[in-house]
Amino acid sequence: ETFSRILHRLNREGLITVKGRTVHIDNVDRLRLLAVNTDSLIE
């Protein structure tokens, strides 16, 4: 469930697109910046 929430948030923020089992990274640079502080993904 946590993974699903993270995917939903990343999608909502325009970082990824999820279609079925396919995840497309729309904004690699912003995703990298977010990855520096992974605690911010889980709220």
Coordinates of C-alpha atoms in Angstrom, one line a residue:
E1 CA 0.0 0.0 0.0
T2 CA 2.8 2.4 0.8
F3 CA 4.4 1.8 -2.7
S4 CA 1.1 2.6 -4.3
R5 CA 0.8 5.8 -2.4
I6 CA 4.3 6.9 -3.5
L7 CA 3.5 6.1 -7.1
H8 CA 0.3 8.1 -6.9
R9 CA 2.0 11.1 -5.4
L10 CA 4.8 11.0 -8.0
N11 CA 2.2 10.8 -10.7
R12 CA 0.2 13.7 -9.2
E13 CA 3.4 15.8 -9.1
G14 CA 4.1 15.2 -12.7
L15 CA 7.2 13.1 -12.2
I16 CA 5.9 9.8 -13.5
T17 CA 3.1 8.4 -15.6
V18 CA 1.6 5.0 -14.7
K19 CA -0.3 3.0 -17.3
G20 CA -1.1 -0.5 -16.1
R21 CA 2.2 -2.2 -15.3
T22 CA 4.2 0.4 -17.1
V23 CA 5.9 3.3 -15.3
H24 CA 7.2 6.2 -17.4
I25 CA 9.6 8.7 -15.8
D26 CA 8.5 12.1 -17.1
N27 CA 10.9 14.3 -15.2
V28 CA 14.2 12.6 -14.4
D29 CA 15.9 15.7 -13.0
R30 CA 13.1 16.4 -10.5
L31 CA 12.9 12.7 -9.5
R32 CA 16.6 12.7 -8.8
L33 CA 16.3 15.7 -6.6
L34 CA 13.4 14.1 -4.7
A35 CA 15.4 10.9 -4.3
V36 CA 18.1 12.8 -2.3
N37 CA 15.5 13.1 0.5
T38 CA 13.4 9.9 0.3
D39 CA 11.8 10.6 3.7
S40 CA 9.8 13.3 2.0
L41 CA 8.0 10.6 -0.1
I42 CA 6.4 9.0 2.8
E43 CA 4.0 11.2 4.7

